[in-house]
Amino acid sequence: MRRPVALRLNAALATLAVAAATGVVLSMPEAASAAATGSATGYATQNGGTTGGAGGTTVRATTGTAIHTALCNRASSSTPITIQVEGTINHGNTAKVSGNSCNTAAGVIELKQISNVTLVGVGSGAVFDQLGIHIRESSNIIIQNVTVKNVKKSGSPTSNGGDAIGMESDVRNVWVDHTTLEASGGESEGYDGLFDMKDNTQYVTLSYSTLRNSGRGGLVGSSETELSNGYITYHHNLYENIDSRAPLLRGGIAHIYNNYYVKLNESGINSRAGARAKVDNNYFKNSKDVLGTFYTDAAGYWQVSGNTFDNVTWSAKGSENNPAGPDPKSNTTVSIPYSYSLDNASCVQAIVGATAGANKGLKVSDGSCSPTTPTPTPDPTDPTPDPTDPTQPGGTNLSIGAGSDGSSKASGSSYGNVRDGDMSTFWSPAGSTGSISIKWGTATSVSKVNIREASGSSGAIGAWKVVNGDTGAVLTSGTGAGAITVPKTSLKKITFEITGSSGTPKVAEFETYAG
């Protein structure tokens, strides 16, 4: 085992300079406001693939308790769900929630004994402050566009064993993408790893993420005899001001390509206990012992090609140190089962600087040393109005995650269809008129309503009125579907009553907004 050493964490490096000659433009657009964008890459595409909550409902959460509630409100522990997160998640707003489809705990985001979940930061961004994300006995998980910082295993408060994101106990198929994982020191300051996998965790990809200011970047396997983990891909990540474990591999196979490593203070990729790492087209700068087997006599192996070593220093070989340099050569071969495109190491600094981390617009490399913003596939479960349409209200659709009821429903329709964010489902009354309601457990302030008709039924809704479901008072009335302004009212139930129609009225979404 590695002996404790004093950390030498200096102030964070200045903002990465991107040469104009590369043609790369560093821009900082707002965080994506839709569900997860793009598709999984690397080993997360194997073993059946990683799709997260695709095909399920989409809900919005601004607290850790709301994240747990969304998981617990599913029909089953495998019902697909995308949870859009905005704001700061911390110990004060993260409580345990119980249910048949979840197994949560206070003080940590617990993705335990579940599957088919996407957790994605939206709007102004999602920050998990001193609170870690724990994945255990779970599969098919996507985490995208979030920041996790200053998670501690000692001191106060503690969360998730000190890991920013930790996976353990029979975990399969996880894609972590465009995240920022950071600490403010090492073990002596109470922090542990930023991205850890152990106890039979397989088929994981970490992509376009920033890991910084930590004693430990992350590990695969908790001991020299715990070798059940593997098939991990790391690509287009920034490791900045990390002491060691970038990553530490114990057994298994890892594919490590197009990452930018700057200021690895003690060691970097530490392949040991039979691990095999394919290390392609990475850029290592101002660092020490960036590849090899360190702090053990249990040998690991590597296949290297296309890497750049810029001001890298190497230790002498010893009984428990086997650095790959100063002239790294391959000592194994690794076969990669998926397709991928390599950027030349010479432009990795620029590409990673423009794409890696949360709130970078989910930009990715096009494989030709240029960043590109992916065009998301239209998501029918996305409840966010089109911001370019001036008739659509802005803000959070309060109907997502609420309840609903009505006066009647036609065959094939459901009250719940008007609050699922899915334009392909709808509610119809049993006749030409009827009412549909959105309801909450506590009083909710509403000032705007948006009635969206299902495809093929546009114009069917004629006269209507919007009613305060608590008191029966009519808030406003009119004709035709669309955006409706009502007097700002705090209520537990709001009703849209169709009093006239032509043809069969079909309400795809009954959206509600605070203002």
Short mmCIF file of C-alpha atoms in Angstrom, two decimals:
data_model
loop_
_atom_site.label_atom_id
_atom_site.label_comp_id
_atom_site.label_asym_id
_atom_site.label_seq_id
_atom_site.Cartn_x
_atom_site.Cartn_y
_atom_site.Cartn_z
CA MET A 1 0.00 0.00 0.00
CA ARG A 2 1.11 3.54 -0.62
CA ARG A 3 2.72 5.36 2.29
CA PRO A 4 1.13 8.68 3.34
CA VAL A 5 2.90 11.69 1.87
CA ALA A 6 2.45 15.39 2.27
CA LEU A 7 0.29 16.94 -0.38
CA ARG A 8 1.75 19.63 -2.53
CA LEU A 9 -1.38 21.23 -3.84
CA ASN A 10 -0.72 24.66 -5.19
CA ALA A 11 -3.17 27.29 -6.36
CA ALA A 12 -5.19 26.27 -9.41
CA LEU A 13 -3.51 26.88 -12.73
CA ALA A 14 -4.41 29.93 -14.74
CA THR A 15 -7.11 29.50 -17.35
CA LEU A 16 -5.90 27.27 -20.15
CA ALA A 17 -4.58 29.27 -23.07
CA VAL A 18 -5.84 28.01 -26.40
CA ALA A 19 -3.71 28.93 -29.38
CA ALA A 20 -5.52 30.85 -32.07
CA ALA A 21 -3.64 28.84 -34.65
CA THR A 22 -5.71 25.79 -33.83
CA GLY A 23 -8.91 27.56 -34.76
CA VAL A 24 -10.47 26.46 -31.48
CA VAL A 25 -12.79 29.01 -29.89
CA LEU A 26 -13.31 28.81 -26.14
CA SER A 27 -16.91 29.71 -25.47
CA MET A 28 -19.06 29.28 -22.39
CA PRO A 29 -22.70 28.92 -23.46
CA GLU A 30 -25.41 28.24 -20.94
CA ALA A 31 -25.80 24.68 -19.75
CA ALA A 32 -28.01 22.50 -21.88
CA SER A 33 -31.66 22.79 -20.97
CA ALA A 34 -32.83 19.53 -22.50
CA ALA A 35 -32.42 15.94 -21.45
CA ALA A 36 -29.08 14.22 -21.88
CA THR A 37 -27.50 15.01 -25.24
CA GLY A 38 -25.53 12.63 -27.40
CA SER A 39 -24.87 8.93 -27.01
CA ALA A 40 -22.61 6.93 -24.76
CA THR A 41 -19.06 6.24 -25.92
CA GLY A 42 -16.33 3.78 -25.05
CA TYR A 43 -16.91 0.71 -22.94
CA ALA A 44 -20.30 2.08 -21.83
CA THR A 45 -21.53 1.15 -25.33
CA GLN A 46 -20.79 -2.53 -24.68
CA ASN A 47 -22.72 -5.14 -22.67
CA GLY A 48 -26.01 -3.96 -24.15
CA GLY A 49 -25.17 -0.25 -24.11
CA THR A 50 -25.98 2.67 -21.80
CA THR A 51 -29.11 4.73 -22.46
CA GLY A 52 -30.06 5.89 -18.96
CA GLY A 53 -33.61 7.18 -18.69
CA ALA A 54 -34.28 7.37 -22.44
CA GLY A 55 -37.90 6.66 -23.29
CA GLY A 56 -39.16 7.49 -19.80
CA THR A 57 -40.62 10.57 -18.17
CA THR A 58 -38.64 13.73 -17.45
CA VAL A 59 -38.85 15.55 -14.11
CA ARG A 60 -37.13 18.65 -12.73
CA ALA A 61 -35.42 18.71 -9.32
CA THR A 62 -33.83 21.57 -7.39
CA THR A 63 -33.03 19.66 -4.18
CA GLY A 64 -31.49 16.33 -3.32
CA THR A 65 -34.76 15.32 -1.67
CA ALA A 66 -36.55 15.99 -4.97
CA ILE A 67 -34.07 13.73 -6.78
CA HIS A 68 -34.79 10.93 -4.31
CA THR A 69 -38.52 11.58 -4.56
CA ALA A 70 -38.41 11.27 -8.33
CA LEU A 71 -36.69 7.89 -8.03
CA CYS A 72 -39.15 6.71 -5.38
CA ASN A 73 -42.23 7.80 -7.34
CA ARG A 74 -41.45 5.50 -10.27
CA ALA A 75 -43.65 2.49 -10.91
CA SER A 76 -40.64 0.22 -10.36
CA SER A 77 -36.91 0.43 -9.70
CA SER A 78 -36.28 -0.03 -13.44
CA THR A 79 -38.85 2.41 -14.86
CA PRO A 80 -36.86 4.82 -17.08
CA ILE A 81 -36.57 8.41 -15.84
CA THR A 82 -34.58 11.52 -16.68
CA ILE A 83 -34.06 13.88 -13.74
CA GLN A 84 -33.12 17.42 -14.76
CA VAL A 85 -31.24 19.10 -11.93
CA GLU A 86 -30.80 22.84 -11.42
CA GLY A 87 -29.36 24.69 -8.45
CA THR A 88 -27.24 23.65 -5.47
CA ILE A 89 -27.73 20.21 -3.94
CA ASN A 90 -26.36 19.98 -0.40
CA HIS A 91 -26.80 18.24 2.95
CA GLY A 92 -29.49 20.66 4.02
CA ASN A 93 -31.81 19.75 1.15
CA THR A 94 -31.03 16.04 0.71
CA ALA A 95 -33.14 13.76 2.88
CA LYS A 96 -33.88 10.05 2.75
CA VAL A 97 -37.07 9.18 0.86
CA SER A 98 -38.70 5.75 1.04
CA GLY A 99 -40.51 3.76 -1.61
CA ASN A 100 -40.68 0.42 -3.40
CA SER A 101 -38.65 1.72 -6.36
CA CYS A 102 -35.74 3.26 -4.44
CA ASN A 103 -33.26 2.82 -1.60
CA THR A 104 -32.01 6.26 -0.58
CA ALA A 105 -30.13 7.84 2.30
CA ALA A 106 -29.72 11.32 3.70
CA GLY A 107 -26.60 13.29 2.91
CA VAL A 108 -25.76 11.51 -0.35
CA ILE A 109 -27.42 11.09 -3.74
CA GLU A 110 -28.11 7.38 -3.59
CA LEU A 111 -28.56 5.55 -6.90
CA LYS A 112 -28.86 2.16 -5.25
CA GLN A 113 -30.48 -1.04 -6.54
CA ILE A 114 -32.01 0.79 -9.51
CA SER A 115 -31.57 1.06 -13.28
CA ASN A 116 -32.41 3.21 -16.31
CA VAL A 117 -31.76 6.65 -14.83
CA THR A 118 -30.33 9.87 -16.29
CA LEU A 119 -29.21 12.69 -13.99
CA VAL A 120 -28.47 15.83 -16.04
CA GLY A 121 -27.71 19.42 -15.08
CA VAL A 122 -29.84 22.05 -16.83
CA GLY A 123 -30.55 25.77 -16.84
CA SER A 124 -28.08 27.74 -14.74
CA GLY A 125 -26.31 24.51 -13.77
CA ALA A 126 -26.29 21.82 -11.09
CA VAL A 127 -23.78 21.83 -8.21
CA PHE A 128 -23.52 19.01 -5.69
CA ASP A 129 -21.81 20.88 -2.86
CA GLN A 130 -19.98 18.67 -0.32
CA LEU A 131 -22.37 15.88 -1.27
CA GLY A 132 -21.39 12.87 -3.35
CA ILE A 133 -23.16 10.65 -5.85
CA HIS A 134 -23.19 6.97 -4.85
CA ILE A 135 -24.00 4.25 -7.44
CA ARG A 136 -24.45 0.79 -5.93
CA GLU A 137 -25.95 -2.46 -7.29
CA SER A 138 -27.27 -0.49 -10.26
CA SER A 139 -27.07 -0.43 -14.05
CA ASN A 140 -27.70 1.77 -17.08
CA ILE A 141 -26.97 5.12 -15.43
CA ILE A 142 -26.05 8.43 -17.11
CA ILE A 143 -24.67 11.43 -15.20
CA GLN A 144 -24.13 14.51 -17.35
CA ASN A 145 -23.37 18.22 -17.02
CA VAL A 146 -23.04 18.43 -13.21
CA THR A 147 -20.40 19.72 -10.78
CA VAL A 148 -19.53 17.74 -7.65
CA LYS A 149 -17.16 19.47 -5.24
CA ASN A 150 -15.49 19.14 -1.85
CA VAL A 151 -16.93 15.78 -0.78
CA LYS A 152 -15.34 14.65 2.48
CA LYS A 153 -14.81 11.32 4.23
CA SER A 154 -13.63 12.95 7.46
CA GLY A 155 -14.32 16.24 9.15
CA SER A 156 -17.74 17.77 8.60
CA PRO A 157 -19.92 17.19 6.76
CA THR A 158 -19.03 13.77 5.36
CA SER A 159 -20.65 12.14 2.32
CA ASN A 160 -20.14 9.06 0.15
CA GLY A 161 -16.88 8.01 1.80
CA GLY A 162 -15.19 11.11 0.44
CA ASP A 163 -15.73 10.24 -3.24
CA ALA A 164 -17.28 12.76 -5.60
CA ILE A 165 -18.73 9.91 -7.70
CA GLY A 166 -18.32 6.38 -6.36
CA MET A 167 -19.47 3.05 -7.80
CA GLU A 168 -19.44 -0.28 -5.99
CA SER A 169 -21.14 -3.67 -5.72
CA ASP A 170 -22.18 -5.13 -9.07
CA VAL A 171 -22.47 -1.91 -11.07
CA ARG A 172 -22.85 -2.14 -14.84
CA ASN A 173 -23.00 0.37 -17.70
CA VAL A 174 -22.45 3.89 -16.42
CA TRP A 175 -21.68 6.91 -18.62
CA VAL A 176 -20.37 10.02 -16.81
CA ASP A 177 -20.01 12.92 -19.22
CA HIS A 178 -19.20 16.66 -19.09
CA THR A 179 -18.87 16.74 -15.31
CA THR A 180 -16.60 18.80 -13.09
CA LEU A 181 -15.24 16.86 -10.11
CA GLU A 182 -13.04 18.77 -7.69
CA ALA A 183 -11.72 18.85 -4.16
CA SER A 184 -9.65 21.30 -2.13
CA GLY A 185 -6.91 18.99 -0.93
CA GLY A 186 -6.11 15.39 -0.14
CA GLU A 187 -6.67 12.73 2.49
CA SER A 188 -5.16 14.80 5.29
CA GLU A 189 -7.76 17.48 4.56
CA GLY A 190 -10.59 14.94 4.62
CA TYR A 191 -10.99 14.19 0.89
CA ASP A 192 -10.68 10.90 -0.98
CA GLY A 193 -11.15 10.02 -4.67
CA LEU A 194 -12.97 11.97 -7.34
CA PHE A 195 -14.05 8.98 -9.46
CA ASP A 196 -13.84 5.53 -7.82
CA MET A 197 -14.96 2.07 -8.94
CA LYS A 198 -14.78 -1.13 -6.91
CA ASP A 199 -16.41 -4.45 -6.04
CA ASN A 200 -17.39 -5.68 -9.51
CA THR A 201 -17.98 -2.46 -11.44
CA GLN A 202 -17.74 -2.84 -15.22
CA TYR A 203 -18.49 -1.09 -18.53
CA VAL A 204 -18.00 2.52 -17.51
CA THR A 205 -17.01 5.60 -19.52
CA LEU A 206 -15.77 8.94 -18.16
CA SER A 207 -15.72 11.53 -20.94
CA TYR A 208 -15.26 15.28 -21.38
CA SER A 209 -14.89 15.84 -17.65
CA THR A 210 -12.59 17.93 -15.44
CA LEU A 211 -10.94 16.44 -12.34
CA ARG A 212 -8.89 18.91 -10.33
CA ASN A 213 -7.26 19.96 -7.05
CA SER A 214 -7.30 16.55 -5.35
CA GLY A 215 -4.87 14.13 -3.80
CA ARG A 216 -6.53 11.26 -5.66
CA GLY A 217 -8.08 11.30 -9.11
CA GLY A 218 -9.73 7.90 -8.86
CA LEU A 219 -9.25 4.15 -8.67
CA VAL A 220 -10.46 0.90 -10.21
CA GLY A 221 -10.35 -1.80 -7.52
CA SER A 222 -9.98 -1.29 -3.78
CA SER A 223 -7.05 -3.68 -3.17
CA GLU A 224 -4.50 -5.85 -4.95
CA THR A 225 -6.82 -8.86 -4.57
CA GLU A 226 -10.05 -7.07 -5.56
CA LEU A 227 -9.77 -7.57 -9.32
CA SER A 228 -13.39 -7.88 -10.45
CA ASN A 229 -13.56 -4.43 -12.08
CA GLY A 230 -12.73 -3.33 -15.58
CA TYR A 231 -13.68 -2.32 -19.08
CA ILE A 232 -13.34 1.39 -18.34
CA THR A 233 -12.84 4.19 -20.89
CA TYR A 234 -11.40 7.61 -20.07
CA HIS A 235 -11.34 10.10 -22.93
CA HIS A 236 -11.12 13.87 -23.44
CA ASN A 237 -10.80 14.56 -19.72
CA LEU A 238 -8.72 17.20 -17.96
CA TYR A 239 -6.72 16.04 -14.93
CA GLU A 240 -5.33 19.19 -13.30
CA ASN A 241 -3.33 19.51 -10.06
CA ILE A 242 -3.77 15.89 -8.95
CA ASP A 243 -1.27 14.11 -6.69
CA SER A 244 -1.90 10.54 -7.92
CA ARG A 245 -4.42 7.97 -9.21
CA ALA A 246 -5.10 9.39 -12.64
CA PRO A 247 -6.32 6.66 -12.51
CA LEU A 248 -5.07 3.81 -10.29
CA LEU A 249 -5.92 0.50 -12.00
CA ARG A 250 -5.99 -2.83 -10.16
CA GLY A 251 -6.70 -5.58 -12.66
CA GLY A 252 -9.04 -5.23 -15.59
CA ILE A 253 -8.75 -3.31 -18.85
CA ALA A 254 -8.82 0.47 -19.35
CA HIS A 255 -8.74 2.54 -22.53
CA ILE A 256 -7.24 5.98 -21.88
CA TYR A 257 -7.12 8.36 -24.83
CA ASN A 258 -7.07 12.07 -25.69
CA ASN A 259 -6.85 13.22 -22.07
CA TYR A 260 -4.92 16.30 -20.97
CA TYR A 261 -2.85 15.81 -17.81
CA VAL A 262 -1.25 18.88 -16.27
CA LYS A 263 0.51 19.02 -12.90
CA LEU A 264 0.35 15.39 -11.79
CA ASN A 265 2.44 15.90 -8.68
CA GLU A 266 3.50 12.36 -7.71
CA SER A 267 2.20 9.83 -10.25
CA GLY A 268 -0.43 9.51 -12.94
CA ILE A 269 -1.74 6.37 -14.66
CA ASN A 270 -0.80 3.64 -12.16
CA SER A 271 -1.36 0.22 -13.75
CA ARG A 272 -0.81 -2.59 -11.25
CA ALA A 273 -1.95 -6.04 -10.13
CA GLY A 274 -2.28 -7.31 -13.70
CA ALA A 275 -4.20 -4.34 -15.10
CA ARG A 276 -3.79 -3.58 -18.79
CA ALA A 277 -4.12 -0.02 -20.08
CA LYS A 278 -4.24 1.15 -23.68
CA VAL A 279 -2.88 4.70 -23.55
CA ASP A 280 -3.37 6.62 -26.82
CA ASN A 281 -2.72 10.23 -27.90
CA ASN A 282 -2.75 11.86 -24.46
CA TYR A 283 -0.88 15.05 -23.57
CA PHE A 284 1.12 15.06 -20.31
CA LYS A 285 2.55 18.37 -19.12
CA ASN A 286 4.54 19.62 -16.11
CA SER A 287 4.12 16.30 -14.33
CA LYS A 288 5.97 13.42 -12.67
CA ASP A 289 5.83 9.65 -13.30
CA VAL A 290 2.75 9.92 -15.50
CA LEU A 291 2.63 6.20 -16.39
CA GLY A 292 3.88 3.00 -14.78
CA THR A 293 3.45 0.74 -11.76
CA PHE A 294 3.91 2.58 -8.47
CA TYR A 295 3.86 1.82 -4.71
CA THR A 296 3.65 -1.97 -5.25
CA ASP A 297 5.57 -4.93 -6.63
CA ALA A 298 2.36 -6.27 -8.28
CA ALA A 299 3.07 -5.48 -11.93
CA GLY A 300 0.64 -3.86 -14.33
CA TYR A 301 0.93 -3.38 -18.10
CA TRP A 302 0.40 -0.78 -20.82
CA GLN A 303 0.23 -0.32 -24.56
CA VAL A 304 1.26 3.19 -25.64
CA SER A 305 1.02 5.18 -28.85
CA GLY A 306 0.87 8.81 -29.96
CA ASN A 307 1.35 10.41 -26.53
CA THR A 308 3.19 13.69 -25.87
CA PHE A 309 5.36 14.11 -22.76
CA ASP A 310 5.99 17.83 -22.16
CA ASN A 311 8.27 18.60 -19.19
CA VAL A 312 7.64 15.22 -17.56
CA THR A 313 10.13 13.90 -14.98
CA TRP A 314 10.66 10.23 -14.18
CA SER A 315 11.83 8.44 -11.04
CA ALA A 316 14.41 5.67 -11.03
CA LYS A 317 13.14 2.09 -11.04
CA GLY A 318 12.93 0.34 -7.69
CA SER A 319 11.34 -2.65 -5.97
CA GLU A 320 7.99 -0.85 -5.71
CA ASN A 321 8.34 1.65 -8.58
CA ASN A 322 8.43 0.84 -12.27
CA PRO A 323 7.94 4.06 -14.24
CA ALA A 324 7.28 3.59 -17.95
CA GLY A 325 9.60 6.46 -18.91
CA PRO A 326 11.65 8.31 -19.81
CA ASP A 327 11.03 6.52 -23.12
CA PRO A 328 7.72 4.68 -22.65
CA LYS A 329 7.37 1.40 -24.54
CA SER A 330 4.46 -1.02 -24.74
CA ASN A 331 4.67 -4.21 -22.68
CA THR A 332 1.25 -5.64 -23.62
CA THR A 333 -1.43 -5.39 -26.29
CA VAL A 334 -5.07 -4.47 -25.71
CA SER A 335 -7.87 -5.09 -28.19
CA ILE A 336 -10.64 -2.46 -28.16
CA PRO A 337 -14.10 -3.76 -29.20
CA TYR A 338 -15.74 -0.41 -30.11
CA SER A 339 -15.05 2.25 -32.73
CA TYR A 340 -13.54 5.61 -31.78
CA SER A 341 -11.75 8.58 -33.37
CA LEU A 342 -8.44 9.88 -32.06
CA ASP A 343 -7.46 13.52 -31.99
CA ASN A 344 -3.76 14.13 -32.48
CA ALA A 345 -2.00 14.67 -29.16
CA SER A 346 -0.77 18.06 -30.39
CA CYS A 347 -4.27 19.53 -30.20
CA VAL A 348 -5.49 17.72 -27.08
CA GLN A 349 -4.80 20.75 -24.86
CA ALA A 350 -7.04 22.92 -27.02
CA ILE A 351 -9.79 20.35 -27.51
CA VAL A 352 -10.02 19.38 -23.86
CA GLY A 353 -9.86 23.01 -22.78
CA ALA A 354 -12.83 23.84 -25.00
CA THR A 355 -14.99 20.83 -24.18
CA ALA A 356 -14.25 19.24 -20.79
CA GLY A 357 -16.35 19.95 -17.72
CA ALA A 358 -19.85 21.02 -16.77
CA ASN A 359 -21.49 24.08 -18.35
CA LYS A 360 -19.46 23.85 -21.55
CA GLY A 361 -22.52 23.42 -23.75
CA LEU A 362 -21.87 19.66 -24.00
CA LYS A 363 -19.33 20.35 -26.73
CA VAL A 364 -17.41 17.35 -28.08
CA SER A 365 -14.55 16.77 -30.48
CA ASP A 366 -15.36 15.99 -34.09
CA GLY A 367 -12.30 13.71 -34.23
CA SER A 368 -10.38 16.24 -36.32
CA CYS A 369 -9.04 18.49 -33.57
CA SER A 370 -12.12 20.71 -33.58
CA PRO A 371 -14.91 21.09 -31.02
CA THR A 372 -18.49 20.80 -32.13
CA THR A 373 -21.79 21.33 -30.39
CA PRO A 374 -23.91 18.20 -30.79
CA THR A 375 -27.38 18.61 -32.23
CA PRO A 376 -29.66 16.76 -29.81
CA THR A 377 -32.25 14.41 -31.15
CA PRO A 378 -35.67 15.95 -30.45
CA ASP A 379 -36.83 14.49 -27.16
CA PRO A 380 -40.61 14.08 -26.85
CA THR A 381 -40.24 13.88 -23.08
CA ASP A 382 -38.61 17.31 -22.80
CA PRO A 383 -41.01 19.59 -20.91
CA THR A 384 -39.04 22.77 -21.58
CA PRO A 385 -40.79 25.20 -23.95
CA ASP A 386 -39.04 26.33 -27.11
CA PRO A 387 -37.20 29.52 -26.04
CA THR A 388 -37.42 30.92 -29.56
CA ASP A 389 -41.23 30.85 -29.51
CA PRO A 390 -42.45 34.08 -27.88
CA THR A 391 -45.87 32.54 -27.24
CA GLN A 392 -44.41 29.89 -24.94
CA PRO A 393 -43.95 30.64 -21.22
CA GLY A 394 -40.45 30.39 -19.82
CA GLY A 395 -39.22 28.78 -16.61
CA THR A 396 -39.94 25.45 -14.98
CA ASN A 397 -43.06 23.53 -15.95
CA LEU A 398 -44.60 22.92 -12.52
CA SER A 399 -46.89 20.18 -13.86
CA ILE A 400 -44.00 17.73 -14.22
CA GLY A 401 -44.05 15.58 -11.10
CA ALA A 402 -47.46 16.89 -9.96
CA GLY A 403 -50.74 14.96 -9.82
CA SER A 404 -53.78 15.17 -12.08
CA ASP A 405 -57.44 14.23 -12.31
CA GLY A 406 -60.45 15.15 -14.44
CA SER A 407 -64.15 14.87 -15.14
CA SER A 408 -63.87 11.95 -17.55
CA LYS A 409 -61.43 10.40 -20.02
CA ALA A 410 -61.92 8.86 -23.42
CA SER A 411 -60.66 5.38 -24.24
CA GLY A 412 -56.90 5.35 -24.80
CA SER A 413 -56.29 8.60 -22.94
CA SER A 414 -55.18 9.32 -19.38
CA TYR A 415 -55.20 12.22 -16.94
CA GLY A 416 -51.49 11.64 -16.32
CA ASN A 417 -50.67 12.16 -19.98
CA VAL A 418 -51.02 15.94 -19.64
CA ARG A 419 -48.14 16.20 -17.12
CA ASP A 420 -45.60 13.71 -18.49
CA GLY A 421 -43.76 16.06 -20.85
CA ASP A 422 -44.59 13.76 -23.76
CA MET A 423 -46.40 15.36 -26.71
CA SER A 424 -47.24 11.96 -28.17
CA THR A 425 -49.66 11.12 -25.32
CA PHE A 426 -52.84 13.02 -24.44
CA TRP A 427 -56.09 13.30 -22.50
CA SER A 428 -59.51 13.58 -24.10
CA PRO A 429 -62.83 13.94 -22.30
CA ALA A 430 -65.39 11.19 -22.84
CA GLY A 431 -67.50 13.71 -24.80
CA SER A 432 -66.92 17.05 -26.51
CA THR A 433 -66.49 18.89 -23.19
CA GLY A 434 -64.87 18.13 -19.87
CA SER A 435 -62.20 19.23 -17.43
CA ILE A 436 -58.63 18.29 -16.57
CA SER A 437 -56.75 19.38 -13.44
CA ILE A 438 -53.18 19.66 -12.17
CA LYS A 439 -52.75 19.31 -8.42
CA TRP A 440 -49.99 19.52 -5.82
CA GLY A 441 -49.60 18.38 -2.24
CA THR A 442 -48.81 21.92 -1.06
CA ALA A 443 -49.98 25.34 -2.25
CA THR A 444 -48.17 26.35 -5.44
CA SER A 445 -48.04 29.78 -7.05
CA VAL A 446 -49.24 29.82 -10.69
CA SER A 447 -49.56 32.79 -13.06
CA LYS A 448 -49.35 31.14 -16.49
CA VAL A 449 -50.90 28.08 -18.11
CA ASN A 450 -50.02 26.55 -21.46
CA ILE A 451 -52.47 24.16 -23.13
CA ARG A 452 -50.80 22.18 -25.91
CA GLU A 453 -52.98 20.18 -28.25
CA ALA A 454 -51.91 16.79 -29.54
CA SER A 455 -50.72 16.38 -33.10
CA GLY A 456 -53.60 16.31 -35.57
CA SER A 457 -56.10 17.97 -33.22
CA SER A 458 -55.00 21.58 -33.45
CA GLY A 459 -57.96 23.96 -33.24
CA ALA A 460 -60.38 21.42 -31.75
CA ILE A 461 -60.53 23.20 -28.39
CA GLY A 462 -63.09 26.02 -28.48
CA ALA A 463 -64.35 27.84 -25.40
CA TRP A 464 -62.73 27.20 -22.04
CA LYS A 465 -62.22 28.56 -18.55
CA VAL A 466 -59.45 28.18 -16.01
CA VAL A 467 -60.71 27.52 -12.50
CA ASN A 468 -59.12 27.65 -9.05
CA GLY A 469 -59.70 24.04 -8.03
CA ASP A 470 -59.51 24.91 -4.34
CA THR A 471 -62.31 27.50 -4.36
CA GLY A 472 -64.16 27.04 -7.65
CA ALA A 473 -63.41 30.64 -8.67
CA VAL A 474 -62.97 31.28 -12.40
CA LEU A 475 -59.51 32.77 -12.94
CA THR A 476 -59.96 33.54 -16.64
CA SER A 477 -61.79 32.32 -19.76
CA GLY A 478 -61.35 32.41 -23.53
CA THR A 479 -61.19 30.34 -26.70
CA GLY A 480 -58.51 28.20 -28.34
CA ALA A 481 -55.49 26.44 -26.90
CA GLY A 482 -52.14 28.08 -26.17
CA ALA A 483 -50.48 30.23 -23.52
CA ILE A 484 -52.86 31.70 -20.93
CA THR A 485 -52.12 34.31 -18.27
CA VAL A 486 -54.07 34.11 -15.01
CA PRO A 487 -53.94 36.26 -11.89
CA LYS A 488 -51.01 34.98 -9.82
CA THR A 489 -52.66 32.58 -7.38
CA SER A 490 -51.40 30.20 -4.71
CA LEU A 491 -53.41 26.99 -4.94
CA LYS A 492 -53.21 23.22 -4.67
CA LYS A 493 -55.33 22.50 -7.76
CA ILE A 494 -55.94 24.28 -11.05
CA THR A 495 -58.52 23.14 -13.60
CA PHE A 496 -58.80 23.67 -17.34
CA GLU A 497 -62.46 23.22 -18.32
CA ILE A 498 -63.39 22.81 -21.98
CA THR A 499 -66.89 24.19 -22.49
CA GLY A 500 -66.98 24.05 -26.30
CA SER A 501 -65.11 22.18 -29.04
CA SER A 502 -65.12 21.17 -32.69
CA GLY A 503 -64.15 17.58 -33.22
CA THR A 504 -62.41 15.68 -30.42
CA PRO A 505 -60.34 17.85 -28.07
CA LYS A 506 -56.97 16.31 -27.18
CA VAL A 507 -54.76 17.95 -24.53
CA ALA A 508 -51.19 16.67 -24.87
CA GLU A 509 -49.74 18.90 -22.14
CA PHE A 510 -51.30 21.09 -19.43
CA GLU A 511 -48.27 23.12 -18.41
CA THR A 512 -48.21 25.45 -15.42
CA TYR A 513 -45.68 28.16 -14.57
CA ALA A 514 -45.00 30.43 -11.62
CA GLY A 515 -44.34 33.50 -13.73
#
